[in-house]
Amino acid sequence: SIYIFDATYTRYSFYAYSKPYCRLPAYLVGVVCGAYLWKVERGDWCRPGRLSACAGLVLSVLAMAFILLCPVTDFSGVDSWGVVPSALYIAGARPVWALGCAVVTVACAFGHAPWVQQLLGQDVWVPLSRLTYSAYLCHPLVIKWLAGTTQTYYTWSYAMLLSRWCLNVVLTWCAGVRVRAGAAPARDLSLIHI
C-alpha cells in the first residue's frame, strides 16, 4: 500500500523501496532512451515528428502529474485503494516517470520543445544537477544510517517529522557535496568551486 501510516508501507519500504533492483525498470527506460538517441544520430532510425513529439510531451506531463497527485486520494482511510491499484501504482510509477523524462529528453534533443530546452539548458542547472544526483545516490545511506543508529522508537509529531526531514536533507546534501568533491576534476564547475 502507498498509505504511509500503517504496516503495509513499512513492508513496502523494506522489501521494495530500499532495494536497488526494484529500480531496474526505470534504469532500463534510460538505457533504451540513450540507445534510441544513438540510433537516430547514426541514421538507423527515423526522428520523431513534431506532432508526435508534442503529443508525447503533453501525455508525459499529464502522466507525471498523475503520479505526483494520485497518492493523495489514498489518505482518506487506511489502504482505501485495495491491493491491485496499490500494486499497479507501486510497480508502475517509477517506470512511467522515467518514460516521461525520456520523452521530454527526446523532444528537447530534436528541437521539438525549444522553450523547455532553453529553460533546462541553462548553465545555472549544471552544478545543481550534479549535486542533486550525488545526493540521490547518498540519501538511502543517510536515511538507513540514521534509522539504524537510533536509540529509541520514533514518535510521530509534526515537529519530529520536520526535524528528521531537515537532518536527512542536510546530511544527504553534505554527503553529496563530499562525493561530488571527490569526483570533480579541477576544471569542473560545481557548487564546490563556487
PDB file of C-alpha atoms in Angstrom:
ATOM      1  CA  SER A   1       0.000   0.000   0.000  1.00  0.00           C
ATOM      2  CA  ILE A   2       1.077   3.567  -0.523  1.00  0.00           C
ATOM      3  CA  TYR A   3      -0.713   4.611   2.662  1.00  0.00           C
ATOM      4  CA  ILE A   4       2.265   5.648   4.785  1.00  0.00           C
ATOM      5  CA  PHE A   5       0.797   5.308   8.269  1.00  0.00           C
ATOM      6  CA  ASP A   6       0.455   1.536   8.571  1.00  0.00           C
ATOM      7  CA  ALA A   7       2.476  -1.679   8.452  1.00  0.00           C
ATOM      8  CA  THR A   8       1.991  -2.290   4.721  1.00  0.00           C
ATOM      9  CA  TYR A   9       4.069   0.778   3.884  1.00  0.00           C
ATOM     10  CA  THR A  10       6.732  -0.440   6.300  1.00  0.00           C
ATOM     11  CA  ARG A  11       6.858  -3.746   4.436  1.00  0.00           C
ATOM     12  CA  TYR A  12       6.943  -1.907   1.085  1.00  0.00           C
ATOM     13  CA  SER A  13       9.820   0.267   2.313  1.00  0.00           C
ATOM     14  CA  PHE A  14      11.796  -2.751   3.491  1.00  0.00           C
ATOM     15  CA  TYR A  15      11.175  -5.132   0.580  1.00  0.00           C
ATOM     16  CA  ALA A  16      10.886  -2.779  -2.391  1.00  0.00           C
ATOM     17  CA  TYR A  17      11.730   0.885  -1.818  1.00  0.00           C
ATOM     18  CA  SER A  18      15.229   0.421  -0.479  1.00  0.00           C
ATOM     19  CA  LYS A  19      16.257  -2.381  -2.837  1.00  0.00           C
ATOM     20  CA  PRO A  20      18.277  -1.222  -5.859  1.00  0.00           C
ATOM     21  CA  TYR A  21      16.975  -3.998  -8.126  1.00  0.00           C
ATOM     22  CA  CYS A  22      13.442  -2.615  -7.748  1.00  0.00           C
ATOM     23  CA  ARG A  23      14.614   0.487  -9.619  1.00  0.00           C
ATOM     24  CA  LEU A  24      15.784  -1.533 -12.625  1.00  0.00           C
ATOM     25  CA  PRO A  25      12.748  -0.771 -14.862  1.00  0.00           C
ATOM     26  CA  ALA A  26      13.360   2.983 -14.635  1.00  0.00           C
ATOM     27  CA  TYR A  27      17.057   2.431 -15.319  1.00  0.00           C
ATOM     28  CA  LEU A  28      16.210   0.342 -18.391  1.00  0.00           C
ATOM     29  CA  VAL A  29      13.955   3.134 -19.698  1.00  0.00           C
ATOM     30  CA  GLY A  30      17.009   5.412 -19.553  1.00  0.00           C
ATOM     31  CA  VAL A  31      19.167   2.861 -21.342  1.00  0.00           C
ATOM     32  CA  VAL A  32      16.573   2.419 -24.102  1.00  0.00           C
ATOM     33  CA  CYS A  33      16.228   6.204 -24.449  1.00  0.00           C
ATOM     34  CA  GLY A  34      20.007   6.544 -24.843  1.00  0.00           C
ATOM     35  CA  ALA A  35      20.089   3.722 -27.389  1.00  0.00           C
ATOM     36  CA  TYR A  36      17.238   5.346 -29.332  1.00  0.00           C
ATOM     37  CA  LEU A  37      19.038   8.712 -29.453  1.00  0.00           C
ATOM     38  CA  TRP A  38      22.236   6.980 -30.562  1.00  0.00           C
ATOM     39  CA  LYS A  39      20.446   5.033 -33.322  1.00  0.00           C
ATOM     40  CA  VAL A  40      18.726   8.177 -34.597  1.00  0.00           C
ATOM     41  CA  GLU A  41      22.017  10.084 -34.585  1.00  0.00           C
ATOM     42  CA  ARG A  42      23.639   7.312 -36.634  1.00  0.00           C
ATOM     43  CA  GLY A  43      20.745   7.424 -39.087  1.00  0.00           C
ATOM     44  CA  ASP A  44      19.498   3.892 -38.407  1.00  0.00           C
ATOM     45  CA  TRP A  45      16.110   5.022 -37.115  1.00  0.00           C
ATOM     46  CA  CYS A  46      13.893   7.925 -38.078  1.00  0.00           C
ATOM     47  CA  ARG A  47      13.456  11.058 -35.985  1.00  0.00           C
ATOM     48  CA  PRO A  48      10.145  11.696 -34.246  1.00  0.00           C
ATOM     49  CA  GLY A  49       7.858  14.185 -35.938  1.00  0.00           C
ATOM     50  CA  ARG A  50       6.915  17.482 -34.359  1.00  0.00           C
ATOM     51  CA  LEU A  51       3.289  16.457 -33.798  1.00  0.00           C
ATOM     52  CA  SER A  52       4.164  13.103 -32.201  1.00  0.00           C
ATOM     53  CA  ALA A  53       6.829  14.741 -30.005  1.00  0.00           C
ATOM     54  CA  CYS A  54       4.420  17.436 -28.796  1.00  0.00           C
ATOM     55  CA  ALA A  55       1.665  14.869 -28.150  1.00  0.00           C
ATOM     56  CA  GLY A  56       4.135  12.696 -26.264  1.00  0.00           C
ATOM     57  CA  LEU A  57       5.289  15.719 -24.270  1.00  0.00           C
ATOM     58  CA  VAL A  58       1.736  16.588 -23.232  1.00  0.00           C
ATOM     59  CA  LEU A  59       0.944  12.974 -22.319  1.00  0.00           C
ATOM     60  CA  SER A  60       4.183  12.713 -20.344  1.00  0.00           C
ATOM     61  CA  VAL A  61       3.461  15.843 -18.333  1.00  0.00           C
ATOM     62  CA  LEU A  62      -0.058  14.591 -17.591  1.00  0.00           C
ATOM     63  CA  ALA A  63       1.227  11.150 -16.542  1.00  0.00           C
ATOM     64  CA  MET A  64       3.886  12.704 -14.308  1.00  0.00           C
ATOM     65  CA  ALA A  65       1.290  14.998 -12.708  1.00  0.00           C
ATOM     66  CA  PHE A  66      -0.934  11.959 -12.112  1.00  0.00           C
ATOM     67  CA  ILE A  67       1.938  10.123 -10.420  1.00  0.00           C
ATOM     68  CA  LEU A  68       2.556  13.102  -8.140  1.00  0.00           C
ATOM     69  CA  LEU A  69      -1.062  13.843  -7.237  1.00  0.00           C
ATOM     70  CA  CYS A  70      -2.718  10.413  -7.233  1.00  0.00           C
ATOM     71  CA  PRO A  71      -1.430   9.146  -3.837  1.00  0.00           C
ATOM     72  CA  VAL A  72      -3.360  11.896  -2.054  1.00  0.00           C
ATOM     73  CA  THR A  73      -6.574  10.011  -2.815  1.00  0.00           C
ATOM     74  CA  ASP A  74      -5.435   7.114  -0.601  1.00  0.00           C
ATOM     75  CA  PHE A  75      -5.202   9.244   2.539  1.00  0.00           C
ATOM     76  CA  SER A  76      -8.940   9.145   3.196  1.00  0.00           C
ATOM     77  CA  GLY A  77      -8.633   5.898   5.083  1.00  0.00           C
ATOM     78  CA  VAL A  78      -6.292   3.057   5.797  1.00  0.00           C
ATOM     79  CA  ASP A  79      -5.449   1.400   2.482  1.00  0.00           C
ATOM     80  CA  SER A  80      -8.609   2.583   0.737  1.00  0.00           C
ATOM     81  CA  TRP A  81      -7.285   1.689  -2.723  1.00  0.00           C
ATOM     82  CA  GLY A  82      -7.020  -2.054  -2.271  1.00  0.00           C
ATOM     83  CA  VAL A  83      -4.300  -4.460  -3.300  1.00  0.00           C
ATOM     84  CA  VAL A  84      -4.406  -4.312  -7.117  1.00  0.00           C
ATOM     85  CA  PRO A  85      -4.417  -0.499  -7.618  1.00  0.00           C
ATOM     86  CA  SER A  86      -1.724  -0.110  -4.949  1.00  0.00           C
ATOM     87  CA  ALA A  87       0.451  -2.779  -6.562  1.00  0.00           C
ATOM     88  CA  LEU A  88      -0.020  -1.231 -10.018  1.00  0.00           C
ATOM     89  CA  TYR A  89       0.943   2.198  -8.708  1.00  0.00           C
ATOM     90  CA  ILE A  90       3.965   0.905  -6.799  1.00  0.00           C
ATOM     91  CA  ALA A  91       5.212  -1.187  -9.729  1.00  0.00           C
ATOM     92  CA  GLY A  92       4.441   1.337 -12.456  1.00  0.00           C
ATOM     93  CA  ALA A  93       5.109   4.787 -11.025  1.00  0.00           C
ATOM     94  CA  ARG A  94       8.902   4.794 -11.436  1.00  0.00           C
ATOM     95  CA  PRO A  95       8.996   3.401 -14.989  1.00  0.00           C
ATOM     96  CA  VAL A  96       6.218   5.778 -16.093  1.00  0.00           C
ATOM     97  CA  TRP A  97       8.055   8.707 -14.501  1.00  0.00           C
ATOM     98  CA  ALA A  98      11.284   7.651 -16.236  1.00  0.00           C
ATOM     99  CA  LEU A  99       9.406   7.302 -19.534  1.00  0.00           C
ATOM    100  CA  GLY A 100       8.039  10.828 -19.096  1.00  0.00           C
ATOM    101  CA  CYS A 101      11.558  12.136 -18.518  1.00  0.00           C
ATOM    102  CA  ALA A 102      12.761  10.207 -21.583  1.00  0.00           C
ATOM    103  CA  VAL A 103      10.031  11.729 -23.761  1.00  0.00           C
ATOM    104  CA  VAL A 104      10.965  15.223 -22.564  1.00  0.00           C
ATOM    105  CA  THR A 105      14.631  14.441 -23.308  1.00  0.00           C
ATOM    106  CA  VAL A 106      13.875  13.176 -26.813  1.00  0.00           C
ATOM    107  CA  ALA A 107      11.597  16.147 -27.569  1.00  0.00           C
ATOM    108  CA  CYS A 108      14.328  18.560 -26.454  1.00  0.00           C
ATOM    109  CA  ALA A 109      17.088  16.663 -28.279  1.00  0.00           C
ATOM    110  CA  PHE A 110      15.329  17.061 -31.609  1.00  0.00           C
ATOM    111  CA  GLY A 111      14.255  20.671 -31.075  1.00  0.00           C
ATOM    112  CA  HIS A 112      10.532  19.988 -30.705  1.00  0.00           C
ATOM    113  CA  ALA A 113      10.283  21.739 -27.333  1.00  0.00           C
ATOM    114  CA  PRO A 114      12.574  24.778 -27.617  1.00  0.00           C
ATOM    115  CA  TRP A 115      11.080  26.547 -24.594  1.00  0.00           C
ATOM    116  CA  VAL A 116      11.699  23.519 -22.365  1.00  0.00           C
ATOM    117  CA  GLN A 117      15.156  23.042 -23.883  1.00  0.00           C
ATOM    118  CA  GLN A 118      16.020  26.690 -23.300  1.00  0.00           C
ATOM    119  CA  LEU A 119      14.824  26.548 -19.688  1.00  0.00           C
ATOM    120  CA  LEU A 120      16.525  23.251 -18.811  1.00  0.00           C
ATOM    121  CA  GLY A 121      19.655  24.020 -20.859  1.00  0.00           C
ATOM    122  CA  GLN A 122      20.747  26.992 -18.757  1.00  0.00           C
ATOM    123  CA  ASP A 123      24.245  26.756 -17.285  1.00  0.00           C
ATOM    124  CA  VAL A 124      22.862  27.516 -13.830  1.00  0.00           C
ATOM    125  CA  TRP A 125      21.370  23.992 -13.652  1.00  0.00           C
ATOM    126  CA  VAL A 126      24.680  22.160 -14.207  1.00  0.00           C
ATOM    127  CA  PRO A 127      26.119  22.419 -10.667  1.00  0.00           C
ATOM    128  CA  LEU A 128      22.730  21.778  -9.083  1.00  0.00           C
ATOM    129  CA  SER A 129      22.081  18.734 -11.264  1.00  0.00           C
ATOM    130  CA  ARG A 130      25.448  17.216 -10.390  1.00  0.00           C
ATOM    131  CA  LEU A 131      24.942  17.879  -6.701  1.00  0.00           C
ATOM    132  CA  THR A 132      21.381  16.521  -6.650  1.00  0.00           C
ATOM    133  CA  TYR A 133      22.498  13.360  -8.425  1.00  0.00           C
ATOM    134  CA  SER A 134      25.189  12.857  -5.804  1.00  0.00           C
ATOM    135  CA  ALA A 135      22.605  13.487  -3.082  1.00  0.00           C
ATOM    136  CA  TYR A 136      20.271  10.987  -4.769  1.00  0.00           C
ATOM    137  CA  LEU A 137      22.995   8.358  -4.559  1.00  0.00           C
ATOM    138  CA  CYS A 138      23.730   9.136  -0.888  1.00  0.00           C
ATOM    139  CA  HIS A 139      20.226   9.588   0.543  1.00  0.00           C
ATOM    140  CA  PRO A 140      19.408   5.894   1.172  1.00  0.00           C
ATOM    141  CA  LEU A 141      22.651   5.508   3.117  1.00  0.00           C
ATOM    142  CA  VAL A 142      21.917   8.546   5.262  1.00  0.00           C
ATOM    143  CA  ILE A 143      18.318   7.528   5.972  1.00  0.00           C
ATOM    144  CA  LYS A 144      19.219   3.928   6.808  1.00  0.00           C
ATOM    145  CA  TRP A 145      22.182   5.013   8.939  1.00  0.00           C
ATOM    146  CA  LEU A 146      20.067   7.439  10.973  1.00  0.00           C
ATOM    147  CA  ALA A 147      17.271   4.891  11.362  1.00  0.00           C
ATOM    148  CA  GLY A 148      19.667   2.096  12.249  1.00  0.00           C
ATOM    149  CA  THR A 149      21.571   4.010  14.914  1.00  0.00           C
ATOM    150  CA  THR A 150      18.600   5.463  16.758  1.00  0.00           C
ATOM    151  CA  GLN A 151      18.392   4.613  20.463  1.00  0.00           C
ATOM    152  CA  THR A 152      14.596   4.902  20.847  1.00  0.00           C
ATOM    153  CA  TYR A 153      11.429   4.303  18.866  1.00  0.00           C
ATOM    154  CA  TYR A 154      10.203   7.036  16.574  1.00  0.00           C
ATOM    155  CA  THR A 155       7.396   9.185  17.916  1.00  0.00           C
ATOM    156  CA  TRP A 156       5.211  10.948  15.439  1.00  0.00           C
ATOM    157  CA  SER A 157       4.638  14.686  15.604  1.00  0.00           C
ATOM    158  CA  TYR A 158       4.909  17.480  13.083  1.00  0.00           C
ATOM    159  CA  ALA A 159       7.964  18.868  14.874  1.00  0.00           C
ATOM    160  CA  MET A 160       9.707  15.467  14.886  1.00  0.00           C
ATOM    161  CA  LEU A 161       8.847  14.906  11.227  1.00  0.00           C
ATOM    162  CA  LEU A 162      10.182  18.337  10.251  1.00  0.00           C
ATOM    163  CA  SER A 163      13.365  18.000  12.314  1.00  0.00           C
ATOM    164  CA  ARG A 164      14.079  14.500  10.977  1.00  0.00           C
ATOM    165  CA  TRP A 165      13.448  15.677   7.411  1.00  0.00           C
ATOM    166  CA  CYS A 166      15.770  18.671   7.879  1.00  0.00           C
ATOM    167  CA  LEU A 167      18.523  16.469   9.319  1.00  0.00           C
ATOM    168  CA  ASN A 168      18.156  13.965   6.462  1.00  0.00           C
ATOM    169  CA  VAL A 169      18.334  16.758   3.875  1.00  0.00           C
ATOM    170  CA  VAL A 170      21.346  18.461   5.438  1.00  0.00           C
ATOM    171  CA  LEU A 171      23.327  15.241   5.891  1.00  0.00           C
ATOM    172  CA  THR A 172      22.390  13.983   2.420  1.00  0.00           C
ATOM    173  CA  TRP A 173      23.486  17.215   0.745  1.00  0.00           C
ATOM    174  CA  CYS A 174      26.704  17.269   2.783  1.00  0.00           C
ATOM    175  CA  ALA A 175      27.420  13.697   1.708  1.00  0.00           C
ATOM    176  CA  GLY A 176      26.543  14.628  -1.886  1.00  0.00           C
ATOM    177  CA  VAL A 177      28.954  17.565  -1.786  1.00  0.00           C
ATOM    178  CA  ARG A 178      31.653  15.303  -0.405  1.00  0.00           C
ATOM    179  CA  VAL A 179      31.060  12.679  -3.098  1.00  0.00           C
ATOM    180  CA  ARG A 180      30.973  15.381  -5.755  1.00  0.00           C
ATOM    181  CA  ALA A 181      34.199  16.968  -4.454  1.00  0.00           C
ATOM    182  CA  GLY A 182      35.993  13.656  -4.726  1.00  0.00           C
ATOM    183  CA  ALA A 183      34.767  13.046  -8.270  1.00  0.00           C
ATOM    184  CA  ALA A 184      35.030  16.569  -9.708  1.00  0.00           C
ATOM    185  CA  PRO A 185      38.005  17.434 -11.919  1.00  0.00           C
ATOM    186  CA  ALA A 186      39.675  20.788 -11.245  1.00  0.00           C
ATOM    187  CA  ARG A 187      38.183  22.449 -14.331  1.00  0.00           C
ATOM    188  CA  ASP A 188      34.644  21.314 -13.427  1.00  0.00           C
ATOM    189  CA  LEU A 189      32.054  23.932 -12.471  1.00  0.00           C
ATOM    190  CA  SER A 190      30.183  22.763  -9.420  1.00  0.00           C
ATOM    191  CA  LEU A 191      28.954  24.197  -6.171  1.00  0.00           C
ATOM    192  CA  ILE A 192      32.162  23.020  -4.528  1.00  0.00           C
ATOM    193  CA  HIS A 193      34.212  25.519  -6.506  1.00  0.00           C
ATOM    194  CA  ILE A 194      31.815  28.450  -6.388  1.00  0.00           C
TER     195      ILE A 194
END
